[in-house]
PDB file of C-alpha atoms in Angstrom:
ATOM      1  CA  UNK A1458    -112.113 166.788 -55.506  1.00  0.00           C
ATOM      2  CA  UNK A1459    -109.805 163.987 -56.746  1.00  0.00           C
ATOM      3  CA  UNK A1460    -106.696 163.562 -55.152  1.00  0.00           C
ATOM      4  CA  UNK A1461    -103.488 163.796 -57.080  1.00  0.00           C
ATOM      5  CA  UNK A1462    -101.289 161.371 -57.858  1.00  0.00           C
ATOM      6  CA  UNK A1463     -97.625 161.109 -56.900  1.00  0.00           C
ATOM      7  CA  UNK A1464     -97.189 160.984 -60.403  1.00  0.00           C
ATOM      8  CA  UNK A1465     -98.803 164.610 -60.993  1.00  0.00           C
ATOM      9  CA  UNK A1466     -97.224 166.041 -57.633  1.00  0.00           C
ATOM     10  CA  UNK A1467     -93.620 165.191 -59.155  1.00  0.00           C
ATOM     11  CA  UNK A1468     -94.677 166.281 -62.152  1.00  0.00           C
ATOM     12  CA  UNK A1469     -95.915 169.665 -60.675  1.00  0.00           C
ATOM     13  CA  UNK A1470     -92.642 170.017 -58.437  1.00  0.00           C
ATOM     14  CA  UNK A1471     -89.946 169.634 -61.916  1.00  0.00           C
ATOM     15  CA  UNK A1472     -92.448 172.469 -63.282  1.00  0.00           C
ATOM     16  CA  UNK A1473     -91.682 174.513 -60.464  1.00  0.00           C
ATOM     17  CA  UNK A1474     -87.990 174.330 -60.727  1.00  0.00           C
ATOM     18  CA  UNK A1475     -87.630 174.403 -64.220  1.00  0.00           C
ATOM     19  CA  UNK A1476     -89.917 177.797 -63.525  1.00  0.00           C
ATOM     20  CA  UNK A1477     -86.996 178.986 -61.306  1.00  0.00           C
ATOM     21  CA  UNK A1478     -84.185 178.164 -63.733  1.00  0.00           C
ATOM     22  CA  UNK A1479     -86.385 179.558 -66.584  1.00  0.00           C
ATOM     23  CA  UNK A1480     -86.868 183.237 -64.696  1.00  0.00           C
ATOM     24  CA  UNK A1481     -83.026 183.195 -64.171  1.00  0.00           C
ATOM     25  CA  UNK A1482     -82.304 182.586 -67.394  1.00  0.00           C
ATOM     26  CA  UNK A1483     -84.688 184.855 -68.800  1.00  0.00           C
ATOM     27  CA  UNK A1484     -83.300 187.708 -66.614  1.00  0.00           C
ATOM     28  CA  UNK A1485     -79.959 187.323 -68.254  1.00  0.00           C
ATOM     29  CA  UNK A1486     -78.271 188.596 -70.961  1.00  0.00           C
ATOM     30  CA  UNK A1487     -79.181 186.883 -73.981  1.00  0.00           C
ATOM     31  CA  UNK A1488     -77.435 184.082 -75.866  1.00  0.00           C
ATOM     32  CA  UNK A1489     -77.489 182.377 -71.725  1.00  0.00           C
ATOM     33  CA  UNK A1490     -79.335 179.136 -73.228  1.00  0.00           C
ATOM     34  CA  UNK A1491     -76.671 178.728 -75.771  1.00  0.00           C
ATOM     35  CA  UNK A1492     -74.035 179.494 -72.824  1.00  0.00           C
ATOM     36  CA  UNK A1493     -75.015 176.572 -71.360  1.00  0.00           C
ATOM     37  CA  UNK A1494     -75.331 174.318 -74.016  1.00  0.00           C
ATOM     38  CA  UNK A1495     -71.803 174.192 -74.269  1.00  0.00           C
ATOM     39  CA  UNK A1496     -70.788 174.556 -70.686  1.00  0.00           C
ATOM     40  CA  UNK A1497     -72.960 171.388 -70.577  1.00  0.00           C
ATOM     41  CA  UNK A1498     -71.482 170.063 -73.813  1.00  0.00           C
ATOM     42  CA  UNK A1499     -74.781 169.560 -75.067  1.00  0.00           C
ATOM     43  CA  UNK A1500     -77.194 170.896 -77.885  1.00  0.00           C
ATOM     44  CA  UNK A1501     -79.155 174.044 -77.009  1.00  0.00           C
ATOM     45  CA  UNK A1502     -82.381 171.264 -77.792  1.00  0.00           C
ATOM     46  CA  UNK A1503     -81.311 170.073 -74.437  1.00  0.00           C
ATOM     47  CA  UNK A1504     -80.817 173.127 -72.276  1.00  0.00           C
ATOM     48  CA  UNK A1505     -84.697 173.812 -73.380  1.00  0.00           C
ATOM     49  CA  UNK A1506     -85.943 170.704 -72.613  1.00  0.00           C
ATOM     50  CA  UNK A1507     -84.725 171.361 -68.864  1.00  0.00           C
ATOM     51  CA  UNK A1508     -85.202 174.200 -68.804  1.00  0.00           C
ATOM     52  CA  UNK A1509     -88.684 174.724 -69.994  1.00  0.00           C
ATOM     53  CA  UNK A1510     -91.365 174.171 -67.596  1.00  0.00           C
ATOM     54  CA  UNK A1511     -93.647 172.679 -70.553  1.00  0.00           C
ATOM     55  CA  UNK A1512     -91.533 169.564 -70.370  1.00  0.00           C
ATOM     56  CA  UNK A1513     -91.284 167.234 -67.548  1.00  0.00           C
ATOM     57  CA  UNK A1514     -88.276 166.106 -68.438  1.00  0.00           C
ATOM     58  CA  UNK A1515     -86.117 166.272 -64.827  1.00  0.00           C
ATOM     59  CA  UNK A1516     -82.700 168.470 -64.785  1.00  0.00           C
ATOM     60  CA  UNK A1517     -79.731 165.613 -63.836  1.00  0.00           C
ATOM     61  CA  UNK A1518     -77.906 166.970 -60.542  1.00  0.00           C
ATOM     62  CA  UNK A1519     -74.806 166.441 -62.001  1.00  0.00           C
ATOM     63  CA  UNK A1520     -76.099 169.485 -64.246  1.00  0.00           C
ATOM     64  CA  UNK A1521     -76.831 171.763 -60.974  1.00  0.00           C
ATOM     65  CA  UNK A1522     -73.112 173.077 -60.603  1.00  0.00           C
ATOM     66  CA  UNK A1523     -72.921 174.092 -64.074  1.00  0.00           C
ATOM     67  CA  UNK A1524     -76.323 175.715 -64.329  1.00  0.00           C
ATOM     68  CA  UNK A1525     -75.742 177.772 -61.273  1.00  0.00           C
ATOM     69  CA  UNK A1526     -72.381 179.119 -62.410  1.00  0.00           C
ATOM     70  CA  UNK A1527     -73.344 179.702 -66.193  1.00  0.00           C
ATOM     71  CA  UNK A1528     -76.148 181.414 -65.349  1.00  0.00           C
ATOM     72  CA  UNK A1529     -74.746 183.746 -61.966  1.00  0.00           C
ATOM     73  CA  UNK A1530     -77.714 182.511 -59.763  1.00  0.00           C
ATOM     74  CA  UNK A1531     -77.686 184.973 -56.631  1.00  0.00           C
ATOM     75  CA  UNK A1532     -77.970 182.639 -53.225  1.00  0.00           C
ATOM     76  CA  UNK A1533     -81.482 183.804 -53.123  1.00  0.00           C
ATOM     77  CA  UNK A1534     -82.180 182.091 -56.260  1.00  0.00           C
ATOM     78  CA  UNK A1535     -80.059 179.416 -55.750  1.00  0.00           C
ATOM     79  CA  UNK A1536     -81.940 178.448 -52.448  1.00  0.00           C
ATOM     80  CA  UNK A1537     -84.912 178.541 -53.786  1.00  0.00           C
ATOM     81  CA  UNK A1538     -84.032 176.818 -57.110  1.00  0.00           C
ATOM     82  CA  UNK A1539     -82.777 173.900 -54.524  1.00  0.00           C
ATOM     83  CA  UNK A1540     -86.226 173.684 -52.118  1.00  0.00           C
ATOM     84  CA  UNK A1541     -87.715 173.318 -55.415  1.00  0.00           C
ATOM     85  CA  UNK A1542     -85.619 170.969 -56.605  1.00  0.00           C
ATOM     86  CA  UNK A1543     -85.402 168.682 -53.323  1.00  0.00           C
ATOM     87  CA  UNK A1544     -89.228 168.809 -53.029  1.00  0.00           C
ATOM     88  CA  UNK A1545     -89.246 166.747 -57.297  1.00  0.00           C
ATOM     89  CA  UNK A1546     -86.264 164.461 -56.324  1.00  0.00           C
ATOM     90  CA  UNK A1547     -85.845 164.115 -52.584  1.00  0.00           C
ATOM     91  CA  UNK A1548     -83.342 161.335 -52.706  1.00  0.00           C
ATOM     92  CA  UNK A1549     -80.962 163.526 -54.727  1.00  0.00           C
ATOM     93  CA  UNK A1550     -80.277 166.862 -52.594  1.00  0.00           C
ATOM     94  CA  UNK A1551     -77.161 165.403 -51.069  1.00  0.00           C
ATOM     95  CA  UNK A1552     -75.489 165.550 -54.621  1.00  0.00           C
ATOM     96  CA  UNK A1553     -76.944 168.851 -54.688  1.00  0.00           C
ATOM     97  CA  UNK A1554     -75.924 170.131 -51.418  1.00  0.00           C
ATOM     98  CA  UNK A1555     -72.420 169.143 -51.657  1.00  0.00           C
ATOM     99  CA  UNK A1556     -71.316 171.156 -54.341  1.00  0.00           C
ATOM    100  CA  UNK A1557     -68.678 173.246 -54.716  1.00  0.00           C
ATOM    101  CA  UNK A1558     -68.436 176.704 -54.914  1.00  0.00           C
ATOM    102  CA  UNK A1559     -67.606 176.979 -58.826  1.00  0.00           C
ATOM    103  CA  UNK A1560     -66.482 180.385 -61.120  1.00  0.00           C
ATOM    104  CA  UNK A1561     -66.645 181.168 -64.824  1.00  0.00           C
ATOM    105  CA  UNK A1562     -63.393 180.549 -66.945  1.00  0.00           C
ATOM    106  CA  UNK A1563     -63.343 181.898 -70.128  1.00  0.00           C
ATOM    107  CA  UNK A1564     -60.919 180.619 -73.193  1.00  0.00           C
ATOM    108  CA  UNK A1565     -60.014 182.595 -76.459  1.00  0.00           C
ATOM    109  CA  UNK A1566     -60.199 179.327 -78.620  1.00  0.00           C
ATOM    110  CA  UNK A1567     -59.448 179.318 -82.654  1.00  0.00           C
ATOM    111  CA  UNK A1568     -62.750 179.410 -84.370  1.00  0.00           C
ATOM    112  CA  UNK A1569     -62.563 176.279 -87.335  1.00  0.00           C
ATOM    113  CA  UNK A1570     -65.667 177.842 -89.454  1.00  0.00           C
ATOM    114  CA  UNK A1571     -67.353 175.130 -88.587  1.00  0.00           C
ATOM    115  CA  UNK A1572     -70.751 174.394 -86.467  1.00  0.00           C
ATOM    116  CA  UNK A1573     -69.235 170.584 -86.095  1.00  0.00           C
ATOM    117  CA  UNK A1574     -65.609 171.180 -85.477  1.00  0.00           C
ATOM    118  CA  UNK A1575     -66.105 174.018 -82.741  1.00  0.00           C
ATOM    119  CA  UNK A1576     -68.862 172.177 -80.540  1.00  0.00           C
ATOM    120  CA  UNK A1577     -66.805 169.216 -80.783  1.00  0.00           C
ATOM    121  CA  UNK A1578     -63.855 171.602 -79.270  1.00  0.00           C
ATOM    122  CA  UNK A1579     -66.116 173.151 -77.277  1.00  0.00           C
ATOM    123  CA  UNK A1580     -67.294 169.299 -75.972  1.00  0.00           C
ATOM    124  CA  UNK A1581     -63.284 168.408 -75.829  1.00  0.00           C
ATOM    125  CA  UNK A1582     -62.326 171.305 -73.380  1.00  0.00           C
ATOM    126  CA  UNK A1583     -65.580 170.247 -71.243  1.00  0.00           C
ATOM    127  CA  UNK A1584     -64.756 167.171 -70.886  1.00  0.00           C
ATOM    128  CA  UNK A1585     -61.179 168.062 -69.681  1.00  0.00           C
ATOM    129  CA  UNK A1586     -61.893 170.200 -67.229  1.00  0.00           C
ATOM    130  CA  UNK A1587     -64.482 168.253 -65.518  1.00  0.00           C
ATOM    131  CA  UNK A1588     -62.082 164.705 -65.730  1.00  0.00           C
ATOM    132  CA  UNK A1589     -59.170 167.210 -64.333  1.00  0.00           C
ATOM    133  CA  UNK A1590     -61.775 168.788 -61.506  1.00  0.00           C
ATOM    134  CA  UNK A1591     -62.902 165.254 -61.026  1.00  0.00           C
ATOM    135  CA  UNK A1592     -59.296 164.259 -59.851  1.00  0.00           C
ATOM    136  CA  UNK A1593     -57.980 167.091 -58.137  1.00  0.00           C
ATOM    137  CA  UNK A1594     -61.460 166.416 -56.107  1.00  0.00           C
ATOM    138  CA  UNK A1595     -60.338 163.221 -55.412  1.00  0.00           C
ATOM    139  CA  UNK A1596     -56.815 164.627 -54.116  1.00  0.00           C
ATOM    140  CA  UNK A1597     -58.555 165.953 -50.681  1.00  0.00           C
ATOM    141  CA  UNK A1598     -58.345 169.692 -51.201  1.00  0.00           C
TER     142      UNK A1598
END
């Protein structure tokens, strides 16, 4: 038998945390994937390619705080999400285990009638909120 190469073991590690994230998300209510999109400020395209296990397209740790809040991972989940996830990228699980704790806001925002206008809101309070929780992080509390 042949032996694999790192390139297939990394490969095969992503595929088993995008499994994780993929069994969360499918346990939740739907409309989750397009929850995330915009917590993410991205296009729901996006949230499938990392989440999706038939891609080996690797989930960016700066995504991991977001993903587990948007989508109410129990610590059980959330511990074994990260094993997986420190097993693909090694190097990375300090980002990863020095997150905060992080909750759910929600906003009652105007609605423009259009697709363009209201992700680009959407995208505009994103942005804000992580540039203000970027700073106060910075302030030492």
């Amino acid at each position: 038998m042949a032996e694999k190469t790192p390139e297939a073991n990394s490969e095969e590690a992503i595929r088993a945390y995008k499994t994780i994230l993929s069994q969360v998300i499918d346990q939740r209510p739907s409309g989750m994937r397009q929850r995330l999109a915009d917590a993410l400020g991205k296009h729901r395209s996006f949230v499938t390619q990392i989440s999706s296990p038939a891609y080996s397209i690797p989930i960016p740790s700066k995504h991991l705080p977001a993903i587990f809040s948007v989508c109410h991972f129990s610590p059980a989940e959330r511990d074994h999400f990260l094993a997986a996830y420190h097993q693909a990228h090694p190097g990375k699980m300090s980002v990863a285990a020095g997150m905060r704790k992080t909750r759910h806001v929600s906003l009652i925002v105007p609605d423009f009638g259009d697709d363009k206008q209201n992700a680009a809101l959407d995208r505009a309070v994103n942005d804000f909120i992580q540039k203000i929780t970027s700073i106060a992080g910075k302030g030492g509390t």
